[in-house]
Amino acid sequence: MHPLKFVPILKPRLWGGTKLGEVLGKSVQADGIGESWELSGVAGDVSVVANGDHKGTSLTTLIEKFPKELLGSSVVERFGHEFPILIKFIDAKLDLSIQLHPHDDLAKERHNSFGKTEMWYIMDADPGAELIVGFNRDVTREEYAQSLENDTLLELLNYEPVSEGDTFFINTGKVHAIGAGVLLAEIQQTSDITYRIFDFNRRDKDGNLRELHTELALDALDYKKKDDFKVNYPKEKDNVNDMVSCPYFKTNFLHLSSDLEQDTSNRDSFTIYMCVDGEAVIANDSGSVSIARGETVLMPANSEQISIRTKASKLLEVTV
């Protein structure tokens, strides 16, 4: 099976801007597009192949026809025919709501869904841009609830300045928000379960306050201050650098100035490449595809060899 590119699913958001079109070259027809879902098996938002023999075919149909060839035997054993990863680019013109995601057991019990562990790679950040990640001290459940009543939640939160290349791992239960002026790549479990706990009292286009999930969040929050979110990873050129490894995905950082050949015959997983800078041509025995900043390619699990031809690129390589 040849390398697969998919049609981006563009999502308007209250906080979205113009960078997905202006910086990443997406075919954006309006302002306020906050997310580009690059690779999704989420019901109602399933990605469709954009190139080659399978053009026009949905990801779920491909998995039904070629489960082990596309996903890998070990992935099928763990996740069945569910595609376990959701890949996005996010442009925050305004602050996102302050939120968290439930862990697997709670998400299964309440929503019949996976939880949502995720990571962020900062592609671009305006001067002074920040993220909210975690609390700035240990907080009790009662203190947290009181801060919502008193409108003082912001005083309890940890703010992180960001610049290009910074990487953050957001485990379930951790309060977080992407700040205004941040463009990032996101890798996450296949889930769209979010508990919104504060939205700066903003109103939507119809003048309504957006729904908050105050009660649901109480049992899902991690109230401890933890400095476990900033990822320190090697950036050695022309090498495969370990970045994030968790039960749901493994991500490597590739900063390439020359071609790279990889023997992937024993990988037993699909491989995703997100181009966060530059451009490259990625190939297996069945074909090749070009990829540039803001684009994503899925390499099927039955790719025996993967070659990357480039003079200058930065790629996130994702496997399960």
mmCIF file of C-alpha atoms in Angstrom:
data_model
loop_
_atom_site.group_PDB
_atom_site.id
_atom_site.type_symbol
_atom_site.label_atom_id
_atom_site.label_comp_id
_atom_site.label_asym_id
_atom_site.label_seq_id
_atom_site.Cartn_x
_atom_site.Cartn_y
_atom_site.Cartn_z
ATOM 1 C CA MET A 1 0.000 0.000 0.000
ATOM 2 C CA HIS A 2 1.390 3.403 -1.018
ATOM 3 C CA PRO A 3 1.914 6.384 1.336
ATOM 4 C CA LEU A 4 -1.434 7.985 2.154
ATOM 5 C CA LYS A 5 -2.347 11.644 2.452
ATOM 6 C CA PHE A 6 -5.789 12.715 3.636
ATOM 7 C CA VAL A 7 -8.123 15.651 3.059
ATOM 8 C CA PRO A 8 -7.833 18.010 6.058
ATOM 9 C CA ILE A 9 -11.025 18.442 8.094
ATOM 10 C CA LEU A 10 -11.140 22.145 8.956
ATOM 11 C CA LYS A 11 -12.928 23.146 12.152
ATOM 12 C CA PRO A 12 -14.226 26.675 12.867
ATOM 13 C CA ARG A 13 -13.622 27.671 16.470
ATOM 14 C CA LEU A 14 -14.536 30.688 18.587
ATOM 15 C CA TRP A 15 -10.813 31.193 19.242
ATOM 16 C CA GLY A 16 -9.510 30.298 15.753
ATOM 17 C CA GLY A 17 -7.431 32.574 13.530
ATOM 18 C CA THR A 18 -5.911 32.696 10.053
ATOM 19 C CA LYS A 19 -2.554 30.898 10.423
ATOM 20 C CA LEU A 20 -3.754 27.516 9.175
ATOM 21 C CA GLY A 21 -4.228 29.173 5.800
ATOM 22 C CA GLU A 22 -1.575 31.869 5.882
ATOM 23 C CA VAL A 23 1.245 29.843 7.472
ATOM 24 C CA LEU A 24 0.398 26.196 6.750
ATOM 25 C CA GLY A 25 -1.284 26.645 3.362
ATOM 26 C CA LYS A 26 -4.611 25.038 4.177
ATOM 27 C CA SER A 27 -7.518 25.799 1.831
ATOM 28 C CA VAL A 28 -9.255 28.010 4.350
ATOM 29 C CA GLN A 29 -12.333 29.825 3.044
ATOM 30 C CA ALA A 30 -13.089 31.878 6.172
ATOM 31 C CA ASP A 31 -11.435 33.363 9.237
ATOM 32 C CA GLY A 32 -11.777 31.658 12.580
ATOM 33 C CA ILE A 33 -10.611 28.173 11.552
ATOM 34 C CA GLY A 34 -8.989 26.823 14.696
ATOM 35 C CA GLU A 35 -8.203 23.202 13.879
ATOM 36 C CA SER A 36 -7.146 21.089 10.921
ATOM 37 C CA TRP A 37 -7.860 17.432 11.644
ATOM 38 C CA GLU A 38 -5.207 15.727 9.565
ATOM 39 C CA LEU A 39 -5.899 12.098 10.382
ATOM 40 C CA SER A 40 -9.067 11.099 12.194
ATOM 41 C CA GLY A 41 -11.132 8.001 12.859
ATOM 42 C CA VAL A 42 -13.585 9.903 15.079
ATOM 43 C CA ALA A 43 -17.189 9.039 14.184
ATOM 44 C CA GLY A 44 -18.668 11.826 12.086
ATOM 45 C CA ASP A 45 -15.221 13.182 11.235
ATOM 46 C CA VAL A 46 -13.473 10.313 9.478
ATOM 47 C CA SER A 47 -10.592 11.247 7.193
ATOM 48 C CA VAL A 48 -10.749 10.543 3.442
ATOM 49 C CA VAL A 49 -7.718 9.641 1.301
ATOM 50 C CA ALA A 50 -6.539 12.467 -0.964
ATOM 51 C CA ASN A 51 -4.056 10.644 -3.233
ATOM 52 C CA GLY A 52 -3.295 7.531 -5.259
ATOM 53 C CA ASP A 53 -5.238 4.313 -5.769
ATOM 54 C CA HIS A 54 -7.370 4.812 -2.657
ATOM 55 C CA LYS A 55 -8.327 8.430 -3.298
ATOM 56 C CA GLY A 56 -11.836 9.126 -1.983
ATOM 57 C CA THR A 57 -11.813 6.127 0.370
ATOM 58 C CA SER A 58 -12.456 6.734 4.067
ATOM 59 C CA LEU A 59 -9.950 5.689 6.699
ATOM 60 C CA THR A 60 -12.499 3.345 8.302
ATOM 61 C CA THR A 61 -13.173 1.612 4.973
ATOM 62 C CA LEU A 62 -9.439 1.128 4.412
ATOM 63 C CA ILE A 63 -9.063 -0.380 7.873
ATOM 64 C CA GLU A 64 -11.962 -2.779 7.253
ATOM 65 C CA LYS A 65 -10.364 -3.953 4.004
ATOM 66 C CA PHE A 66 -6.703 -4.022 5.102
ATOM 67 C CA PRO A 67 -6.584 -4.033 8.931
ATOM 68 C CA LYS A 68 -3.209 -5.670 9.544
ATOM 69 C CA GLU A 69 -1.593 -4.284 6.411
ATOM 70 C CA LEU A 70 -2.543 -0.729 7.355
ATOM 71 C CA LEU A 71 -2.460 -0.727 11.162
ATOM 72 C CA GLY A 72 -0.165 -3.624 12.069
ATOM 73 C CA SER A 73 -1.077 -6.869 13.850
ATOM 74 C CA SER A 74 -0.202 -5.578 17.325
ATOM 75 C CA VAL A 75 -2.336 -2.452 16.814
ATOM 76 C CA VAL A 76 -5.314 -4.557 15.689
ATOM 77 C CA GLU A 77 -4.901 -6.751 18.766
ATOM 78 C CA ARG A 78 -5.051 -3.693 21.037
ATOM 79 C CA PHE A 79 -7.571 -1.472 19.307
ATOM 80 C CA GLY A 80 -9.482 -3.665 16.856
ATOM 81 C CA HIS A 81 -10.484 -1.664 13.798
ATOM 82 C CA GLU A 82 -10.430 1.664 15.664
ATOM 83 C CA PHE A 83 -7.764 4.093 14.485
ATOM 84 C CA PRO A 84 -6.135 4.926 17.833
ATOM 85 C CA ILE A 85 -4.566 8.330 17.074
ATOM 86 C CA LEU A 86 -6.020 11.730 16.194
ATOM 87 C CA ILE A 87 -3.633 14.173 14.474
ATOM 88 C CA LYS A 88 -4.278 17.929 14.346
ATOM 89 C CA PHE A 89 -2.791 21.328 13.679
ATOM 90 C CA ILE A 90 -4.221 24.049 15.956
ATOM 91 C CA ASP A 91 -4.169 27.844 15.526
ATOM 92 C CA ALA A 92 -5.176 29.829 18.602
ATOM 93 C CA LYS A 93 -5.814 33.492 17.803
ATOM 94 C CA LEU A 94 -7.490 33.781 21.211
ATOM 95 C CA ASP A 95 -7.055 31.794 24.412
ATOM 96 C CA LEU A 96 -8.736 28.402 24.370
ATOM 97 C CA SER A 97 -11.040 27.497 27.221
ATOM 98 C CA ILE A 98 -9.430 26.039 30.334
ATOM 99 C CA GLN A 99 -10.108 22.312 30.252
ATOM 100 C CA LEU A 100 -9.026 18.779 31.035
ATOM 101 C CA HIS A 101 -9.643 15.279 29.712
ATOM 102 C CA PRO A 102 -10.767 12.168 31.614
ATOM 103 C CA HIS A 103 -8.683 8.996 31.832
ATOM 104 C CA ASP A 104 -9.627 5.831 29.947
ATOM 105 C CA ASP A 105 -11.725 4.182 32.682
ATOM 106 C CA LEU A 106 -13.777 7.298 33.377
ATOM 107 C CA ALA A 107 -14.223 8.076 29.678
ATOM 108 C CA LYS A 108 -15.339 4.496 29.028
ATOM 109 C CA GLU A 109 -17.816 4.546 31.901
ATOM 110 C CA ARG A 110 -19.323 7.947 31.088
ATOM 111 C CA HIS A 111 -18.952 8.296 27.316
ATOM 112 C CA ASN A 112 -18.028 4.861 25.930
ATOM 113 C CA SER A 113 -14.869 6.504 24.619
ATOM 114 C CA PHE A 114 -11.120 6.462 25.034
ATOM 115 C CA GLY A 115 -9.626 9.017 27.378
ATOM 116 C CA LYS A 116 -7.472 11.734 25.886
ATOM 117 C CA THR A 117 -3.735 11.793 26.494
ATOM 118 C CA GLU A 118 -2.054 14.261 24.146
ATOM 119 C CA MET A 119 1.145 16.072 23.251
ATOM 120 C CA TRP A 120 1.850 19.460 21.698
ATOM 121 C CA TYR A 121 4.754 20.605 19.521
ATOM 122 C CA ILE A 122 4.956 24.396 19.213
ATOM 123 C CA MET A 123 5.386 25.382 15.558
ATOM 124 C CA ASP A 124 5.064 29.133 15.964
ATOM 125 C CA ALA A 125 4.343 31.515 18.827
ATOM 126 C CA ASP A 126 3.741 35.248 18.951
ATOM 127 C CA PRO A 127 5.935 37.233 21.397
ATOM 128 C CA GLY A 128 4.696 36.674 24.936
ATOM 129 C CA ALA A 129 2.523 33.680 24.032
ATOM 130 C CA GLU A 130 1.843 31.219 26.855
ATOM 131 C CA LEU A 131 0.191 27.934 27.702
ATOM 132 C CA ILE A 132 -1.659 27.037 30.879
ATOM 133 C CA VAL A 133 -0.460 23.648 32.144
ATOM 134 C CA GLY A 134 -1.372 22.377 35.591
ATOM 135 C CA PHE A 135 -1.746 24.157 38.922
ATOM 136 C CA ASN A 136 0.926 26.402 40.452
ATOM 137 C CA ARG A 137 0.567 24.596 43.826
ATOM 138 C CA ASP A 138 -1.251 21.602 45.249
ATOM 139 C CA VAL A 139 -4.950 22.406 45.428
ATOM 140 C CA THR A 140 -7.724 20.668 47.345
ATOM 141 C CA ARG A 141 -11.002 19.807 45.700
ATOM 142 C CA GLU A 142 -12.689 22.304 48.021
ATOM 143 C CA GLU A 143 -10.248 25.111 47.140
ATOM 144 C CA TYR A 144 -10.790 24.443 43.470
ATOM 145 C CA ALA A 145 -14.584 24.528 43.794
ATOM 146 C CA GLN A 146 -14.331 27.758 45.819
ATOM 147 C CA SER A 147 -12.151 29.363 43.124
ATOM 148 C CA LEU A 148 -14.878 28.729 40.548
ATOM 149 C CA GLU A 149 -17.462 30.379 42.786
ATOM 150 C CA ASN A 150 -15.186 33.355 43.477
ATOM 151 C CA ASP A 151 -13.976 33.665 39.858
ATOM 152 C CA THR A 152 -10.354 33.268 41.030
ATOM 153 C CA LEU A 153 -9.400 30.067 39.187
ATOM 154 C CA LEU A 154 -6.766 31.885 37.117
ATOM 155 C CA GLU A 155 -4.784 32.596 40.290
ATOM 156 C CA LEU A 156 -4.254 28.853 40.836
ATOM 157 C CA LEU A 157 -2.939 28.015 37.360
ATOM 158 C CA ASN A 158 0.588 27.577 36.017
ATOM 159 C CA TYR A 159 1.589 29.680 32.995
ATOM 160 C CA GLU A 160 4.349 28.535 30.620
ATOM 161 C CA PRO A 161 5.965 30.851 28.042
ATOM 162 C CA VAL A 162 6.557 29.060 24.734
ATOM 163 C CA SER A 163 8.652 29.266 21.592
ATOM 164 C CA GLU A 164 9.129 27.168 18.438
ATOM 165 C CA GLY A 165 10.222 23.611 19.192
ATOM 166 C CA ASP A 166 8.896 23.490 22.757
ATOM 167 C CA THR A 167 7.047 20.248 23.421
ATOM 168 C CA PHE A 168 4.504 19.419 26.116
ATOM 169 C CA PHE A 169 2.968 16.130 27.242
ATOM 170 C CA ILE A 170 -0.549 16.516 28.639
ATOM 171 C CA ASN A 171 -1.681 13.483 30.569
ATOM 172 C CA THR A 172 -5.309 12.956 31.540
ATOM 173 C CA GLY A 173 -6.624 14.968 34.450
ATOM 174 C CA LYS A 174 -4.188 17.863 33.918
ATOM 175 C CA VAL A 175 -5.822 21.268 33.623
ATOM 176 C CA HIS A 176 -4.577 23.067 30.498
ATOM 177 C CA ALA A 177 -5.244 25.651 27.816
ATOM 178 C CA ILE A 178 -3.514 26.804 24.636
ATOM 179 C CA GLY A 179 -2.881 30.525 24.801
ATOM 180 C CA ALA A 180 -3.451 33.212 22.189
ATOM 181 C CA GLY A 181 -0.821 33.425 19.445
ATOM 182 C CA VAL A 182 0.193 29.744 19.460
ATOM 183 C CA LEU A 183 0.313 27.478 16.388
ATOM 184 C CA LEU A 184 0.990 23.847 17.236
ATOM 185 C CA ALA A 185 0.892 20.232 16.147
ATOM 186 C CA GLU A 186 -1.161 17.939 18.378
ATOM 187 C CA ILE A 187 -0.971 14.159 18.710
ATOM 188 C CA GLN A 188 -3.621 12.526 20.885
ATOM 189 C CA GLN A 189 -5.664 9.451 21.588
ATOM 190 C CA THR A 190 -8.732 9.102 19.390
ATOM 191 C CA SER A 191 -11.208 10.930 21.573
ATOM 192 C CA ASP A 192 -13.128 14.185 21.486
ATOM 193 C CA ILE A 193 -14.048 14.173 25.192
ATOM 194 C CA THR A 194 -13.217 17.508 26.812
ATOM 195 C CA TYR A 195 -14.357 18.929 30.142
ATOM 196 C CA ARG A 196 -14.452 22.718 29.877
ATOM 197 C CA ILE A 197 -14.117 24.345 33.311
ATOM 198 C CA PHE A 198 -13.661 28.051 32.491
ATOM 199 C CA ASP A 199 -14.136 30.048 29.289
ATOM 200 C CA PHE A 200 -13.328 33.618 30.329
ATOM 201 C CA ASN A 201 -17.091 34.340 30.367
ATOM 202 C CA ARG A 202 -17.068 34.534 26.555
ATOM 203 C CA ARG A 203 -20.179 34.255 24.451
ATOM 204 C CA ASP A 204 -20.611 32.457 21.124
ATOM 205 C CA LYS A 205 -21.843 34.018 17.894
ATOM 206 C CA ASP A 206 -25.426 33.761 19.161
ATOM 207 C CA GLY A 207 -24.627 35.541 22.414
ATOM 208 C CA ASN A 208 -24.720 32.412 24.584
ATOM 209 C CA LEU A 209 -22.202 31.342 27.200
ATOM 210 C CA ARG A 210 -20.587 28.052 26.205
ATOM 211 C CA GLU A 211 -21.388 24.970 28.250
ATOM 212 C CA LEU A 212 -19.150 24.210 31.237
ATOM 213 C CA HIS A 213 -18.623 20.730 32.649
ATOM 214 C CA THR A 214 -18.092 21.675 36.280
ATOM 215 C CA GLU A 215 -19.491 18.567 37.953
ATOM 216 C CA LEU A 216 -17.964 16.094 35.496
ATOM 217 C CA ALA A 217 -14.536 17.650 36.018
ATOM 218 C CA LEU A 218 -14.483 17.272 39.812
ATOM 219 C CA ASP A 219 -13.711 13.542 39.723
ATOM 220 C CA ALA A 220 -11.433 13.806 36.677
ATOM 221 C CA LEU A 221 -9.039 16.547 37.829
ATOM 222 C CA ASP A 222 -5.505 16.003 39.102
ATOM 223 C CA TYR A 223 -5.240 18.598 41.886
ATOM 224 C CA LYS A 224 -1.506 18.112 42.465
ATOM 225 C CA LYS A 225 1.207 20.452 41.198
ATOM 226 C CA LYS A 226 3.415 18.367 38.910
ATOM 227 C CA ASP A 227 6.344 19.441 36.748
ATOM 228 C CA ASP A 228 5.979 16.503 34.365
ATOM 229 C CA PHE A 229 4.739 18.247 31.248
ATOM 230 C CA LYS A 230 7.740 19.928 29.537
ATOM 231 C CA VAL A 231 9.508 17.449 27.258
ATOM 232 C CA ASN A 232 13.289 17.719 27.080
ATOM 233 C CA TYR A 233 14.353 15.831 23.969
ATOM 234 C CA PRO A 234 17.533 15.567 21.877
ATOM 235 C CA LYS A 235 17.618 17.474 18.596
ATOM 236 C CA GLU A 236 20.573 15.770 16.905
ATOM 237 C CA LYS A 237 20.523 16.418 13.172
ATOM 238 C CA ASP A 238 19.999 13.544 10.740
ATOM 239 C CA ASN A 239 19.063 11.158 13.511
ATOM 240 C CA VAL A 240 15.906 9.680 15.026
ATOM 241 C CA ASN A 241 15.510 11.478 18.371
ATOM 242 C CA ASP A 242 13.231 10.033 21.067
ATOM 243 C CA MET A 243 10.659 12.612 22.093
ATOM 244 C CA VAL A 244 7.591 11.111 23.818
ATOM 245 C CA SER A 245 6.791 7.508 24.666
ATOM 246 C CA CYS A 246 3.544 6.567 26.404
ATOM 247 C CA PRO A 247 1.106 3.628 26.231
ATOM 248 C CA TYR A 248 -0.861 5.309 23.433
ATOM 249 C CA PHE A 249 1.782 6.606 21.028
ATOM 250 C CA LYS A 250 5.509 7.085 20.527
ATOM 251 C CA THR A 251 6.848 10.227 18.878
ATOM 252 C CA ASN A 252 10.325 10.870 17.477
ATOM 253 C CA PHE A 253 11.823 14.144 16.275
ATOM 254 C CA LEU A 254 13.656 14.177 12.946
ATOM 255 C CA HIS A 255 15.685 17.263 12.027
ATOM 256 C CA LEU A 256 17.008 16.295 8.617
ATOM 257 C CA SER A 257 19.492 17.955 6.298
ATOM 258 C CA SER A 258 20.002 14.863 4.149
ATOM 259 C CA ASP A 259 18.208 11.663 3.139
ATOM 260 C CA LEU A 260 17.252 9.046 5.724
ATOM 261 C CA GLU A 261 16.628 5.336 5.111
ATOM 262 C CA GLN A 262 14.806 3.256 7.734
ATOM 263 C CA ASP A 263 14.227 -0.499 7.946
ATOM 264 C CA THR A 264 10.679 -0.708 9.294
ATOM 265 C CA SER A 265 10.015 -4.386 8.549
ATOM 266 C CA ASN A 266 9.727 -5.224 12.271
ATOM 267 C CA ARG A 267 7.842 -2.110 13.371
ATOM 268 C CA ASP A 268 4.354 -3.742 13.295
ATOM 269 C CA SER A 269 2.677 -0.338 13.399
ATOM 270 C CA PHE A 270 1.645 2.334 10.958
ATOM 271 C CA THR A 271 3.913 5.392 10.903
ATOM 272 C CA ILE A 272 2.679 8.976 10.715
ATOM 273 C CA TYR A 273 4.881 11.859 9.623
ATOM 274 C CA MET A 274 3.865 15.429 10.427
ATOM 275 C CA CYS A 275 5.988 18.032 8.674
ATOM 276 C CA VAL A 276 6.542 20.948 11.043
ATOM 277 C CA ASP A 277 9.150 22.696 8.881
ATOM 278 C CA GLY A 278 10.692 22.391 5.423
ATOM 279 C CA GLU A 279 9.735 19.745 2.874
ATOM 280 C CA ALA A 280 10.528 16.151 1.982
ATOM 281 C CA VAL A 281 9.553 13.197 -0.191
ATOM 282 C CA ILE A 282 8.584 10.086 1.767
ATOM 283 C CA ALA A 283 8.507 6.706 0.041
ATOM 284 C CA ASN A 284 8.019 2.969 0.508
ATOM 285 C CA ASP A 285 8.201 0.150 -2.041
ATOM 286 C CA SER A 286 4.745 1.050 -3.413
ATOM 287 C CA GLY A 287 5.164 4.751 -4.047
ATOM 288 C CA SER A 288 6.198 8.167 -2.811
ATOM 289 C CA VAL A 289 4.536 11.389 -1.753
ATOM 290 C CA SER A 290 5.754 14.918 -1.120
ATOM 291 C CA ILE A 291 5.189 16.573 2.219
ATOM 292 C CA ALA A 292 5.672 20.195 3.257
ATOM 293 C CA ARG A 293 5.164 22.234 6.401
ATOM 294 C CA GLY A 294 1.646 21.655 7.730
ATOM 295 C CA GLU A 295 1.113 18.355 5.913
ATOM 296 C CA THR A 296 0.763 14.797 7.201
ATOM 297 C CA VAL A 297 1.335 11.379 5.638
ATOM 298 C CA LEU A 298 0.373 7.906 6.859
ATOM 299 C CA MET A 299 2.752 5.062 6.040
ATOM 300 C CA PRO A 300 1.022 1.651 6.199
ATOM 301 C CA ALA A 301 2.347 -0.933 8.634
ATOM 302 C CA ASN A 302 3.381 -3.240 5.783
ATOM 303 C CA SER A 303 5.995 -0.713 4.627
ATOM 304 C CA GLU A 304 9.212 -2.763 4.752
ATOM 305 C CA GLN A 305 11.424 0.264 4.182
ATOM 306 C CA ILE A 306 10.720 3.968 4.544
ATOM 307 C CA SER A 307 12.959 6.477 2.802
ATOM 308 C CA ILE A 308 12.882 10.213 3.404
ATOM 309 C CA ARG A 309 14.489 12.393 0.750
ATOM 310 C CA THR A 310 15.097 15.952 1.878
ATOM 311 C CA LYS A 311 17.586 18.796 2.059
ATOM 312 C CA ALA A 312 15.941 20.513 5.027
ATOM 313 C CA SER A 313 12.971 19.385 7.088
ATOM 314 C CA LYS A 314 11.696 18.820 10.610
ATOM 315 C CA LEU A 315 9.319 15.908 11.055
ATOM 316 C CA LEU A 316 7.387 14.361 13.904
ATOM 317 C CA GLU A 317 7.359 10.571 13.471
ATOM 318 C CA VAL A 318 4.480 8.855 15.281
ATOM 319 C CA THR A 319 3.926 5.127 15.867
ATOM 320 C CA VAL A 320 1.864 3.020 18.258
#
